[in-house]
Amino acid sequence: MQEEVTARPFLLRHRVLQRPETMVEQNTEAKLKNLLKQEKIQLWNPPYTDDSSQAGLQHMQELAERYAPLVSLSVSEVGGALESIRVQAVKRGKRNKRFREINVATLELVLPKDIRKDPKTKNYMETRLDVLVQEVVDRIGAEYGLKYIRLLSGKILSADQRLDEQGVKNHSKIMVTRVTDTKLIEQMRKDEEERRNQEEKKKSQDKSLQRTQKGFQILSERDGSEDPVTTPFLEIADQKGNPLKIPHHERKALILAMGLHEKGRSLVKRKQYDNAVCHLLKADEQFSKCGSALLTSVDNYAVLQLDIVWCYQALEALSCLEDAKSRLQRAEDCFLKCYGEQQERLQMIKGNTGREQVLFLRLYLLQSLLFYYEGNDAQARDKLSKVESLYGRLCLDSEKMTQLMALGFTEGEARLGLRACQGDLHEAAIHISNRRQEREELKQRERQKRRTRMENISILTELGYSRRDAARALHRADGDMDKAYGILQDSTQAAQATDNNNTVEGVSPEKVEQLLYLGFERDVSEAALRLTGGDVQSATQLLLDNQGVLSPDLLSMSSPSTSPSSEEPTTSSNSPSSDEPTTSSTSTEDDELVNEVLEDISQHEEDYLDLTLEEESQLISTKNFSKLHRCSDRTATRLCSAPLGSLRGGSFEQVKKAKGSGRQRSRPPGAAVAAAAARTEVQRASVPPHRRVRGSPTCRSWWRTASV
């Protein structure tokens, strides 16, 4: 921004002065300013400046006549200098007001001589002071066509720090200088390239987060009434595969939270911690929208807190220590509530507690690290001692691993089985076989449900109902054919009543107004009245039961378009769903997003427990704990005597070849999902069997796609 200081002549015989450039003019202004200060005269206030910021001519003339003899100059010269001082003071006052009101500062730029178009013109820039210097450099470079410049304000301003952090204030003068040193220019080029890469990386992260969120948003809106072969959806079920009844808005938030957590954990596997933590923090926001009862009864929320803090330590984000401390406390509280003080609830539901011990190992390790950073060595050693104790119990015999894998079990199954059975080889083999059988039985039940569902849809379609309405009626009736047929008949009668009477009793304005008065939205109020035949009391109860939000299938059943055609039956082939996208491109994009997010869902429901502890052992071995090791001979001795594979890491085959190998590498931690005393199971209809997201029968959800 360029600003030319102009002066209004207060007498015709006075010469108007621009900004003083010569030493004589500067000397004159300095003398006059000293005189004004001595007499405490403020030229920007009345009577020297009126309310419209114009000069008080008479008073300015009198002041010039009085000061002229004191500075040995003519009245005309003194008058022009005073007016210049007054104009600058008025403008400075306006800038001060702007800074107070909206925190926008005005900086005076001292540009290189060859850039100044008019030596009598000042160059200004308006900016907030809490921005990086690099942002100001970029703006100056773009406006004045300058490259490779530095800013000075009493010192060289660092580009990666904020203006206010380096003492820059409102009205500060900023000198702009060109960089001529070849080495420095080369370094600036590298820094600029790195900044561009960081910006691209940030854009990529934002895009990934948006795509993940949109993909799971699409899935959260699907209620399972469409054909699961072509329209995958997510359903929350208990450990027996029975769908859980969760309010629509909470189910939606839960699916988004679980999905973002899944994506975050998949990024952790690839060690993309900065991108992962963005997804995990977004998942935390979605979990907060779920009821407090849910958050305190599932361990998924606790595991999420662990994952976030694990990313913090991987990124060495020491500035997040306070946040990390509170998250670990929430995780510990949640584990205690979910599993029981002595893990008795976990033992009762699962029959063992061995697999979940890896979560406590990571919890204690992170707590030890935080205590160490805080300088609390005593508590850090106490937590590290617990880590060492758990570590010793969770290290596995490589021979037993080999024997289980020789029986056809995977490395992950062998690891989880041995931990569940405290290292007992025979019990582990039985445990793994039982788990496989349970999963196979669940798959068979799912297949049978799907076959039955498709048959029932075909029967209802032959009766003249659309495939969409038939599917939604069956979904609403939990697969009961008679109930579904009754729902369709009721909807048909309601539709016919609508056709016969333009003012439908069920949605009369008076009844709608009654529900609006109770605080419900108009759309759901009208839908509830249609579903209840216009009964206000029943409609109110329906809305209260659903917390004021009707699921998509209820909304669709309230629509008067459910009646079968009297002329031609509506089938899936000749009557597309009204919910289908208006364009094929939209449908294709949605399918791509859904398929993309489903790829990040773990194939094993207990993948989050299948930790090799390789990263944990590496963290223990770092210099962060060296002092604690020296202070605790017992801990150091036990860690040094741990099996070679547990500290060194590597694949199972690599560890097996080393002497004393005892731990093997597996897939990094899997993905976490949520729901009380439940699990989530994920399955693609087109790729049976189920693709399950980790979940134990304790305090955990499974989700699945293409569920019946």
XYZ file of C-alpha atoms in Angstrom:
708
model
C 0.000 0.000 0.000
C 1.416 3.338 -0.970
C 0.399 6.495 0.792
C 1.395 10.012 -0.259
C 1.386 12.554 2.517
C -0.459 15.635 1.334
C -1.007 18.894 3.132
C -3.951 21.213 2.967
C -2.891 24.876 2.670
C -4.166 26.854 5.603
C -3.267 30.177 3.901
C -2.863 30.819 0.200
C 0.606 32.327 0.680
C 1.867 29.194 2.454
C 3.798 26.619 0.408
C 2.490 23.054 0.732
C 5.240 20.656 1.753
C 5.355 16.982 0.835
C 7.205 14.480 2.962
C 10.529 16.143 3.977
C 13.359 14.406 2.193
C 16.242 16.792 2.677
C 18.262 17.064 5.828
C 17.173 20.695 6.199
C 13.502 19.756 6.136
C 14.047 16.946 8.613
C 15.937 19.333 10.866
C 13.101 21.827 10.725
C 10.478 19.212 11.596
C 12.576 17.915 14.475
C 12.873 21.412 15.976
C 9.147 22.028 15.626
C 8.280 18.664 17.201
C 10.439 19.510 20.200
C 8.641 22.829 20.610
C 5.261 21.119 20.348
C 6.259 18.572 22.995
C 7.469 21.283 25.351
C 4.132 23.071 25.128
C 2.181 19.754 25.055
C 0.430 20.758 21.856
C -1.301 17.932 19.967
C -1.849 18.983 16.374
C -4.227 16.062 15.709
C -6.716 17.387 18.274
C -8.904 20.536 18.255
C -8.434 23.394 17.716
C -5.679 22.465 15.269
C -7.706 19.621 13.666
C -11.493 19.567 13.409
C -13.839 16.567 13.504
C -13.450 16.006 9.763
C -9.640 15.783 10.145
C -9.166 19.145 8.418
C -6.758 21.800 9.701
C -7.913 24.640 11.959
C -6.493 27.372 9.730
C -6.528 30.260 12.180
C -4.835 28.388 15.012
C -2.284 26.797 12.687
C -1.462 30.308 11.299
C -0.996 31.700 14.792
C 1.251 28.779 15.734
C 3.405 29.238 12.613
C 3.813 32.959 13.303
C 4.854 32.263 16.902
C 7.373 29.499 16.020
C 8.946 31.187 12.967
C 11.296 33.474 14.977
C 12.280 30.563 17.244
C 13.586 28.430 14.355
C 14.814 31.338 12.244
C 12.575 30.487 9.279
C 9.803 32.232 7.408
C 6.205 31.834 8.505
C 5.444 30.113 5.199
C 8.120 27.460 5.708
C 7.125 26.847 9.329
C 3.450 26.673 8.395
C 4.102 24.045 5.729
C 6.220 21.964 8.118
C 3.560 22.132 10.839
C 0.871 21.022 8.388
C 3.019 18.086 7.306
C 3.492 17.090 10.956
C -0.257 17.420 11.577
C -1.223 15.246 8.580
C 1.184 12.518 9.635
C -0.146 12.637 13.210
C -3.780 12.341 12.056
C -3.016 9.358 9.868
C -1.019 7.736 12.638
C -3.987 8.127 14.965
C -6.279 6.412 12.469
C -3.836 3.528 12.154
C -3.654 3.207 15.934
C -7.435 2.985 16.088
C -7.457 0.328 13.371
C -4.845 -1.670 15.259
C -6.836 -1.484 18.512
C -10.069 -2.543 16.857
C -9.037 -5.323 14.458
C -5.358 -5.987 15.335
C -4.126 -4.920 11.901
C -0.800 -3.119 12.148
C 0.707 -0.688 9.652
C 4.379 -1.159 8.834
C 6.503 1.373 6.973
C 8.616 -0.294 4.306
C 12.025 1.102 3.446
C 12.551 -0.326 -0.030
C 15.763 -0.452 -2.081
C 16.415 2.865 -3.858
C 15.825 1.518 -7.353
C 12.377 0.279 -6.330
C 11.115 3.587 -4.933
C 9.012 5.230 -7.629
C 8.829 8.559 -5.819
C 11.338 9.497 -3.119
C 8.655 11.661 -1.498
C 6.258 8.722 -1.152
C 6.180 6.415 1.845
C 5.392 2.738 1.362
C 3.208 0.997 3.884
C 1.931 -2.515 4.437
C -0.972 -3.579 6.599
C -0.696 -6.952 8.317
C -1.377 -8.785 11.518
C 1.640 -9.202 13.757
C 0.956 -12.858 14.572
C 1.930 -14.026 11.077
C 5.250 -15.514 10.036
C 7.850 -13.181 8.563
C 7.928 -15.459 5.520
C 4.343 -14.488 4.724
C 5.326 -10.812 4.712
C 8.378 -11.591 2.565
C 6.141 -13.349 0.042
C 3.728 -10.402 -0.080
C 6.502 -7.851 -0.577
C 8.118 -10.002 -3.235
C 4.845 -10.375 -5.127
C 3.898 -6.678 -4.901
C 7.269 -5.174 -5.791
C 8.722 -7.947 -7.951
C 11.558 -8.775 -5.570
C 13.202 -12.174 -5.074
C 15.579 -13.318 -2.367
C 15.109 -10.498 0.108
C 15.601 -10.103 3.828
C 13.719 -7.922 6.283
C 15.425 -5.896 8.978
C 13.941 -4.184 12.005
C 16.859 -3.501 14.290
C 18.045 -7.000 13.388
C 17.588 -9.548 10.631
C 14.091 -10.985 11.004
C 13.920 -14.770 10.983
C 11.547 -16.001 8.280
C 10.217 -18.916 10.324
C 9.171 -16.793 13.310
C 6.275 -14.413 13.817
C 6.590 -10.651 13.571
C 5.501 -9.996 17.154
C 7.918 -12.628 18.457
C 10.779 -10.575 17.034
C 9.759 -7.213 18.449
C 7.905 -5.822 15.433
C 5.110 -3.469 16.496
C 2.515 -1.223 14.936
C 4.255 1.601 12.965
C 7.578 -0.263 12.959
C 9.924 0.498 10.083
C 10.946 -2.535 8.059
C 14.003 -2.290 5.837
C 13.887 -4.480 2.736
C 17.297 -5.575 1.433
C 18.297 -7.774 -1.467
C 20.374 -10.878 -0.832
C 23.457 -10.981 -3.062
C 25.487 -13.748 -1.437
C 25.428 -16.787 -3.745
C 25.495 -19.362 -0.957
C 22.734 -17.604 0.925
C 20.610 -17.419 -2.233
C 21.084 -21.138 -2.755
C 20.028 -21.816 0.826
C 16.969 -19.613 0.372
C 16.068 -21.562 -2.756
C 16.271 -24.803 -0.816
C 14.164 -23.340 1.986
C 11.586 -22.149 -0.529
C 11.441 -25.572 -2.143
C 11.039 -27.203 1.247
C 8.196 -24.809 2.073
C 6.462 -25.686 -1.172
C 6.858 -29.368 -0.383
C 5.411 -28.808 3.079
C 2.483 -26.918 1.593
C 1.848 -29.713 -0.888
C 2.090 -32.228 1.917
C -0.404 -30.238 3.973
C -2.792 -30.063 1.018
C -2.424 -33.808 0.511
C -3.168 -34.442 4.185
C -6.229 -32.205 4.087
C -7.474 -33.941 0.950
C -6.940 -37.369 2.484
C -8.827 -36.329 5.603
C -11.702 -34.907 3.565
C -11.964 -38.023 1.393
C -11.893 -40.317 4.415
C -14.526 -38.284 6.199
C -16.765 -38.138 3.137
C -16.377 -41.864 2.469
C -17.482 -42.823 5.959
C -20.138 -40.114 5.845
C -21.654 -41.909 2.854
C -21.485 -45.229 4.680
C -23.021 -43.760 7.835
C -26.067 -42.634 5.838
C -26.714 -46.117 4.441
C -29.153 -48.160 6.456
C -28.654 -51.556 4.821
C -31.928 -51.541 2.928
C -30.250 -51.563 -0.479
C -28.725 -54.604 -2.128
C -25.480 -55.169 -0.178
C -23.811 -56.621 -3.269
C -23.872 -53.246 -4.987
C -24.230 -50.941 -1.966
C -21.879 -51.806 0.913
C -22.861 -50.448 4.288
C -21.658 -50.585 7.864
C -23.604 -52.191 10.654
C -22.708 -52.323 14.319
C -23.281 -55.742 15.847
C -22.547 -57.567 19.085
C -20.122 -60.468 19.432
C -22.805 -62.882 18.234
C -23.430 -60.924 15.048
C -26.729 -59.420 16.218
C -27.260 -55.795 15.096
C -27.241 -53.264 17.906
C -29.994 -50.673 18.120
C -28.299 -47.292 18.353
C -29.958 -43.879 17.793
C -29.363 -42.682 14.256
C -27.339 -39.560 15.112
C -25.142 -41.481 17.555
C -24.668 -44.328 15.085
C -23.585 -41.821 12.462
C -21.029 -40.191 14.773
C -19.819 -43.614 15.864
C -19.203 -44.806 12.323
C -17.350 -41.600 11.459
C -15.243 -41.910 14.602
C -14.440 -45.559 13.966
C -13.673 -44.922 10.323
C -11.317 -42.021 10.972
C -9.615 -44.084 13.669
C -9.186 -46.926 11.192
C -7.597 -44.623 8.643
C -5.355 -43.102 11.271
C -4.069 -46.487 12.388
C -3.396 -47.542 8.810
C -1.255 -44.405 8.446
C 0.546 -45.261 11.686
C 1.435 -48.618 10.146
C 3.128 -46.734 7.320
C 4.772 -44.425 9.894
C 3.044 -41.365 8.425
C 2.553 -39.976 11.906
C 1.860 -36.346 11.000
C -0.959 -37.371 8.673
C -2.155 -40.048 11.087
C -2.529 -37.687 14.019
C -4.809 -35.415 11.945
C -7.182 -38.331 11.324
C -6.984 -39.514 14.931
C -7.776 -36.069 16.343
C -10.739 -35.845 13.965
C -11.895 -39.241 15.221
C -11.652 -37.893 18.764
C -14.023 -35.066 17.799
C -16.562 -37.562 16.464
C -16.305 -39.765 19.569
C -17.155 -36.715 21.665
C -20.528 -36.584 19.892
C -21.394 -40.024 21.229
C -23.088 -40.406 24.581
C -20.917 -40.349 27.683
C -22.276 -43.764 28.653
C -20.844 -45.208 25.455
C -17.445 -43.558 25.882
C -17.088 -44.882 29.419
C -18.104 -48.425 28.513
C -15.963 -49.143 25.448
C -12.211 -49.501 25.202
C -12.044 -48.118 21.663
C -11.998 -44.588 23.014
C -9.107 -45.481 25.318
C -7.145 -47.076 22.476
C -7.679 -43.921 20.415
C -6.098 -41.835 23.173
C -3.103 -44.183 23.210
C -2.739 -43.928 19.448
C -2.792 -40.120 19.551
C -0.104 -39.937 22.230
C 1.948 -42.563 20.390
C 1.959 -40.241 17.378
C 2.982 -37.346 19.635
C 6.053 -39.230 20.844
C 6.908 -40.400 17.325
C 6.798 -36.772 16.155
C 8.678 -35.646 19.286
C 5.948 -33.073 19.864
C 7.077 -31.909 23.298
C 4.672 -28.963 23.091
C 1.811 -31.452 23.424
C 2.929 -32.809 26.812
C -0.036 -31.454 28.759
C -2.509 -32.750 26.196
C -0.736 -36.114 26.156
C -0.893 -36.362 29.929
C -4.649 -35.769 30.044
C -5.241 -38.232 27.200
C -3.297 -40.984 28.943
C -5.292 -40.357 32.101
C -8.541 -40.687 30.142
C -7.242 -43.879 28.561
C -6.364 -45.400 31.932
C -9.732 -44.439 33.448
C -11.549 -45.912 30.461
C -9.605 -49.183 30.642
C -10.443 -49.543 34.321
C -14.151 -48.983 33.687
C -14.280 -51.294 30.676
C -12.165 -54.132 31.989
C -12.760 -53.782 35.712
C -10.341 -52.771 38.453
C -8.751 -56.234 38.363
C -9.778 -56.895 34.752
C -12.531 -59.153 36.065
C -15.024 -57.987 33.447
C -12.547 -58.752 30.693
C -11.908 -62.191 32.186
C -15.631 -62.916 32.478
C -16.450 -62.038 28.861
C -13.364 -63.317 27.056
C -12.086 -65.965 29.417
C -8.562 -64.484 29.431
C -6.761 -61.162 29.642
C -3.448 -61.949 27.975
C -3.972 -60.215 24.661
C -5.023 -56.867 26.111
C -1.847 -56.628 28.206
C -0.034 -55.043 25.251
C -2.313 -52.023 25.652
C -1.269 -51.593 29.277
C 2.381 -52.016 28.318
C 2.095 -49.147 25.861
C 0.124 -47.068 28.368
C 2.748 -47.483 31.107
C 5.576 -46.849 28.650
C 4.062 -43.561 27.481
C 3.342 -42.527 31.069
C 6.948 -43.298 31.995
C 8.155 -41.159 29.103
C 5.991 -38.208 30.181
C 7.171 -38.462 33.789
C 10.740 -38.504 32.509
C 10.193 -35.335 30.461
C 8.683 -33.672 33.531
C 11.766 -34.546 35.577
C 9.864 -36.958 37.826
C 12.374 -39.813 37.727
C 10.838 -41.758 40.623
C 7.443 -42.167 38.959
C 9.101 -42.725 35.592
C 11.095 -45.639 37.047
C 7.962 -47.043 38.677
C 6.082 -47.084 35.362
C 9.125 -48.446 33.548
C 9.274 -51.291 36.060
C 5.685 -52.211 35.146
C 6.629 -52.078 31.474
C 9.537 -54.413 32.060
C 7.331 -56.858 33.990
C 4.710 -56.971 31.233
C 7.391 -57.129 28.578
C 8.832 -60.278 30.099
C 5.410 -61.979 30.151
C 4.517 -60.981 26.598
C 7.746 -62.213 24.995
C 7.004 -65.524 23.279
C 8.962 -68.727 22.765
C 10.045 -68.892 19.125
C 9.821 -72.702 19.144
C 6.161 -72.578 20.135
C 5.522 -69.999 17.440
C 7.156 -72.279 14.890
C 5.059 -75.268 15.964
C 1.792 -73.345 15.731
C 2.664 -71.960 12.308
C 3.547 -75.493 11.200
C -0.052 -76.440 12.047
C -1.270 -73.918 9.467
C -1.938 -70.968 11.745
C -0.760 -67.502 10.748
C 1.934 -65.646 12.619
C -0.626 -63.248 14.063
C -2.932 -66.066 15.185
C -0.022 -67.829 16.855
C 1.070 -64.686 18.661
C -2.405 -63.787 19.912
C -3.179 -67.380 20.841
C -0.036 -67.826 22.932
C -0.602 -64.529 24.717
C -4.221 -65.429 25.427
C -3.138 -68.757 26.927
C -0.066 -67.472 28.804
C 2.286 -69.349 26.507
C 0.590 -72.779 26.760
C 1.093 -74.365 23.343
C -1.727 -76.914 23.554
C -4.273 -74.422 24.888
C -3.237 -71.885 22.271
C -3.877 -74.345 19.436
C -7.347 -75.108 20.820
C -8.065 -71.416 21.330
C -7.107 -70.513 17.760
C -9.178 -73.387 16.344
C -12.205 -72.291 18.358
C -11.832 -68.715 17.135
C -11.664 -69.898 13.551
C -14.768 -72.015 14.026
C -16.684 -69.089 15.545
C -15.797 -66.907 12.586
C -16.822 -69.575 10.100
C -20.174 -70.101 11.833
C -20.804 -66.370 11.739
C -20.066 -66.306 8.019
C -22.503 -69.135 7.413
C -25.234 -67.328 9.347
C -24.589 -64.180 7.352
C -24.804 -66.036 4.052
C -28.075 -67.689 5.058
C -29.560 -64.372 6.188
C -28.617 -62.795 2.914
C -30.138 -65.607 0.853
C -33.368 -65.402 2.845
C -33.450 -61.640 2.494
C -33.004 -61.731 -1.272
C -35.770 -64.337 -1.587
C -38.160 -62.224 0.493
C -37.367 -59.121 -1.554
C -38.150 -61.038 -4.734
C -41.498 -62.205 -3.311
C -42.514 -58.664 -2.325
C -41.351 -57.354 -5.689
C -43.616 -59.867 -7.441
C -46.515 -58.444 -5.428
C -45.929 -55.106 -7.145
C -43.794 -53.203 -4.673
C -40.550 -51.553 -5.693
C -37.367 -53.343 -4.794
C -36.246 -50.382 -2.728
C -39.429 -50.238 -0.659
C -39.452 -53.998 -0.210
C -35.866 -53.945 1.013
C -36.531 -51.092 3.421
C -39.662 -52.694 4.776
C -37.740 -55.907 5.464
C -34.981 -53.899 7.086
C -37.465 -52.110 9.315
C -39.132 -55.423 10.192
C -35.774 -57.056 11.049
C -36.260 -59.592 8.276
C -39.770 -60.683 9.324
C -41.712 -61.237 6.092
C -45.182 -60.807 7.609
C -44.265 -57.571 9.362
C -42.646 -56.214 6.214
C -45.779 -56.962 4.191
C -47.882 -55.230 6.840
C -45.640 -52.169 6.708
C -45.993 -51.993 2.935
C -49.786 -52.356 3.147
C -50.035 -49.596 5.751
C -47.895 -47.337 3.593
C -50.065 -48.107 0.576
C -53.238 -47.205 2.457
C -51.659 -43.978 3.678
C -50.641 -43.134 0.120
C -54.149 -43.807 -1.182
C -55.612 -41.602 1.533
C -53.247 -38.859 0.440
C -54.370 -39.185 -3.176
C -58.049 -38.983 -2.165
C -57.654 -35.915 -0.013
C -55.317 -33.042 -0.803
C -55.338 -32.023 2.839
C -54.150 -35.154 4.561
C -55.355 -35.497 8.103
C -51.986 -36.927 9.176
C -50.075 -33.838 8.157
C -52.572 -31.107 8.809
C -50.899 -27.758 9.551
C -52.430 -27.611 13.028
C -50.907 -30.941 14.081
C -47.575 -30.075 12.546
C -47.577 -26.803 14.491
C -48.153 -28.740 17.718
C -45.015 -30.782 17.121
C -43.057 -27.698 16.060
C -44.064 -26.066 19.346
C -42.502 -29.036 21.166
C -39.194 -28.319 19.445
C -39.157 -30.873 16.636
C -38.145 -30.062 13.045
C -40.861 -29.669 10.398
C -39.692 -32.499 8.114
C -39.525 -35.136 10.833
C -42.775 -33.866 12.366
C -44.640 -34.363 9.090
C -43.021 -37.773 8.584
C -43.923 -38.882 12.111
C -47.548 -37.810 11.615
C -47.758 -39.756 8.359
C -46.306 -42.849 10.011
C -48.775 -42.661 12.902
C -51.838 -41.828 10.839
C -52.061 -38.284 12.156
C -52.042 -39.218 15.842
C -50.167 -36.368 17.547
C -49.530 -38.310 20.751
C -48.124 -41.324 18.891
C -46.058 -39.080 16.636
C -44.625 -37.304 19.675
C -43.712 -40.609 21.306
C -42.122 -41.830 18.066
C -39.935 -38.726 17.865
C -38.984 -38.953 21.537
C -37.998 -42.609 21.131
C -35.744 -41.629 18.237
C -34.422 -38.480 19.946
C -36.031 -36.256 17.338
C -34.239 -37.866 14.398
C -35.917 -40.449 12.162
C -33.731 -42.958 10.367
C -33.704 -42.939 6.547
C -35.795 -46.093 6.345
C -38.520 -44.562 8.541
C -38.465 -41.396 6.466
C -38.765 -43.411 3.271
C -41.672 -45.428 4.642
C -43.476 -42.191 5.500
C -43.326 -41.144 1.854
C -46.573 -41.639 -0.144
C -44.658 -43.232 -3.036
C -44.719 -46.755 -1.623
C -47.900 -48.011 -3.231
C -47.520 -50.711 -5.851
C -48.445 -49.904 -9.407
C -51.820 -51.229 -10.510
C -50.609 -51.527 -14.061
C -47.087 -52.910 -13.850
C -45.051 -54.394 -11.010
C -42.001 -52.389 -10.105
C -38.796 -54.366 -10.115
C -35.189 -53.529 -9.624
C -34.638 -53.716 -13.347
C -37.320 -51.311 -14.475
C -37.579 -48.928 -11.549
C -34.432 -47.457 -10.194
C -34.353 -46.325 -6.611
C -35.320 -42.741 -6.010
C -32.279 -42.491 -3.810
C -29.929 -43.166 -6.667
C -27.593 -40.298 -7.606
C -28.804 -38.014 -10.330
C -25.641 -38.535 -12.357
C -23.451 -41.517 -12.966
C -20.392 -39.431 -12.136
C -21.692 -38.778 -8.617
C -22.399 -42.470 -8.123
C -18.962 -43.407 -9.409
C -17.288 -40.891 -7.122
C -19.201 -42.198 -4.104
C -18.278 -45.776 -4.968
C -14.631 -44.794 -5.263
C -14.680 -43.074 -1.889
C -16.402 -46.009 -0.211
C -14.025 -48.558 -1.716
C -11.087 -46.379 -0.750
C -12.009 -46.160 2.924
C -12.913 -49.843 3.127
C -9.392 -50.708 1.995
C -8.055 -49.247 5.243
C -10.157 -51.510 7.439
C -8.177 -54.317 9.031
C -8.923 -57.854 7.943
C -8.564 -59.225 11.466
C -10.757 -57.999 14.305
C -7.905 -58.198 16.832
C -5.251 -56.588 14.692
C -4.917 -53.738 17.200
C -3.687 -56.267 19.783
C -1.204 -57.963 17.457
C 1.824 -55.880 18.458
C 5.360 -57.146 18.063
C 6.547 -54.640 20.703
C 9.451 -53.845 18.396
C 8.768 -50.104 18.467
C 8.265 -50.213 22.218
C 11.626 -51.907 22.728
C 13.309 -49.344 20.494
C 11.800 -46.529 22.543
C 13.018 -48.109 25.776
C 16.510 -48.417 24.311
C 16.738 -44.731 23.366
C 18.696 -42.139 25.275
C 15.446 -40.886 26.815
C 15.543 -43.773 29.271
C 19.315 -44.104 29.663
C 19.273 -42.235 32.955
C 16.457 -44.390 34.280
C 18.377 -47.507 33.257
C 21.409 -46.331 35.208
C 19.244 -45.636 38.212
C 17.600 -49.048 38.107
C 20.030 -51.949 37.822
C 17.177 -54.413 38.028
C 15.359 -52.914 35.052
C 18.513 -52.653 32.995
C 19.485 -56.240 33.760
C 16.101 -57.647 32.827
C 15.855 -55.662 29.631
C 19.317 -56.743 28.575
C 18.425 -60.356 29.219
C 15.236 -60.186 27.153
C 15.049 -62.415 24.077
C 17.065 -61.124 21.152
C 14.091 -60.764 18.862
C 12.136 -58.658 21.321
C 14.706 -55.890 21.358
C 16.179 -56.174 17.938
C 12.956 -56.619 15.995
C 12.829 -57.954 12.461
C 10.512 -60.502 10.881
C 9.698 -63.790 12.568
C 11.928 -65.679 10.176
C 14.814 -63.297 10.888
C 14.362 -63.584 14.612
C 14.043 -67.361 14.433
C 17.471 -67.600 12.801
C 19.137 -65.604 15.581
C 20.247 -67.245 18.794
C 17.821 -66.882 21.621
C 15.173 -65.485 19.366
C 11.861 -65.112 21.096
C 9.864 -62.339 19.507
C 8.825 -61.861 15.966
C 7.555 -59.074 13.865
C 4.017 -58.914 12.661
C 1.758 -56.365 11.174
C 1.898 -53.053 13.015
C -1.026 -52.139 15.266
C -4.363 -52.476 13.569
C -7.412 -50.275 13.633
C -9.773 -49.530 16.476
C -13.519 -49.280 16.502
C -16.212 -48.836 19.176
C -19.387 -50.008 21.058
C -20.222 -51.411 24.418
C -19.917 -55.156 25.027
C -19.692 -55.509 21.317
C -17.485 -55.810 18.311
C -17.595 -54.541 14.792
C -17.338 -56.759 11.796
C -16.566 -55.594 8.280
C -17.351 -57.669 5.248
C -17.510 -57.011 1.554
C -20.398 -58.821 -0.049
C -18.466 -59.181 -3.248
C -15.458 -60.573 -1.423
C -16.674 -63.057 1.162
C -15.826 -63.951 3.822
C -16.167 -61.029 6.219
C -13.513 -58.364 6.498
C -13.643 -57.633 10.196
C -12.352 -54.647 11.958
C -10.604 -55.627 15.141
C -12.787 -56.158 18.093
C -12.843 -58.507 20.979
C -16.044 -59.730 22.585
C -15.313 -57.242 25.356
C -16.379 -53.666 25.283
C -15.854 -53.442 21.559
C -17.762 -53.171 18.303
C -17.472 -54.975 15.041
C -18.701 -53.531 11.831
C -19.369 -55.112 8.513
C -20.372 -54.158 5.027
C -23.073 -55.940 3.110
C -24.685 -57.254 6.253
C -28.113 -58.787 6.009
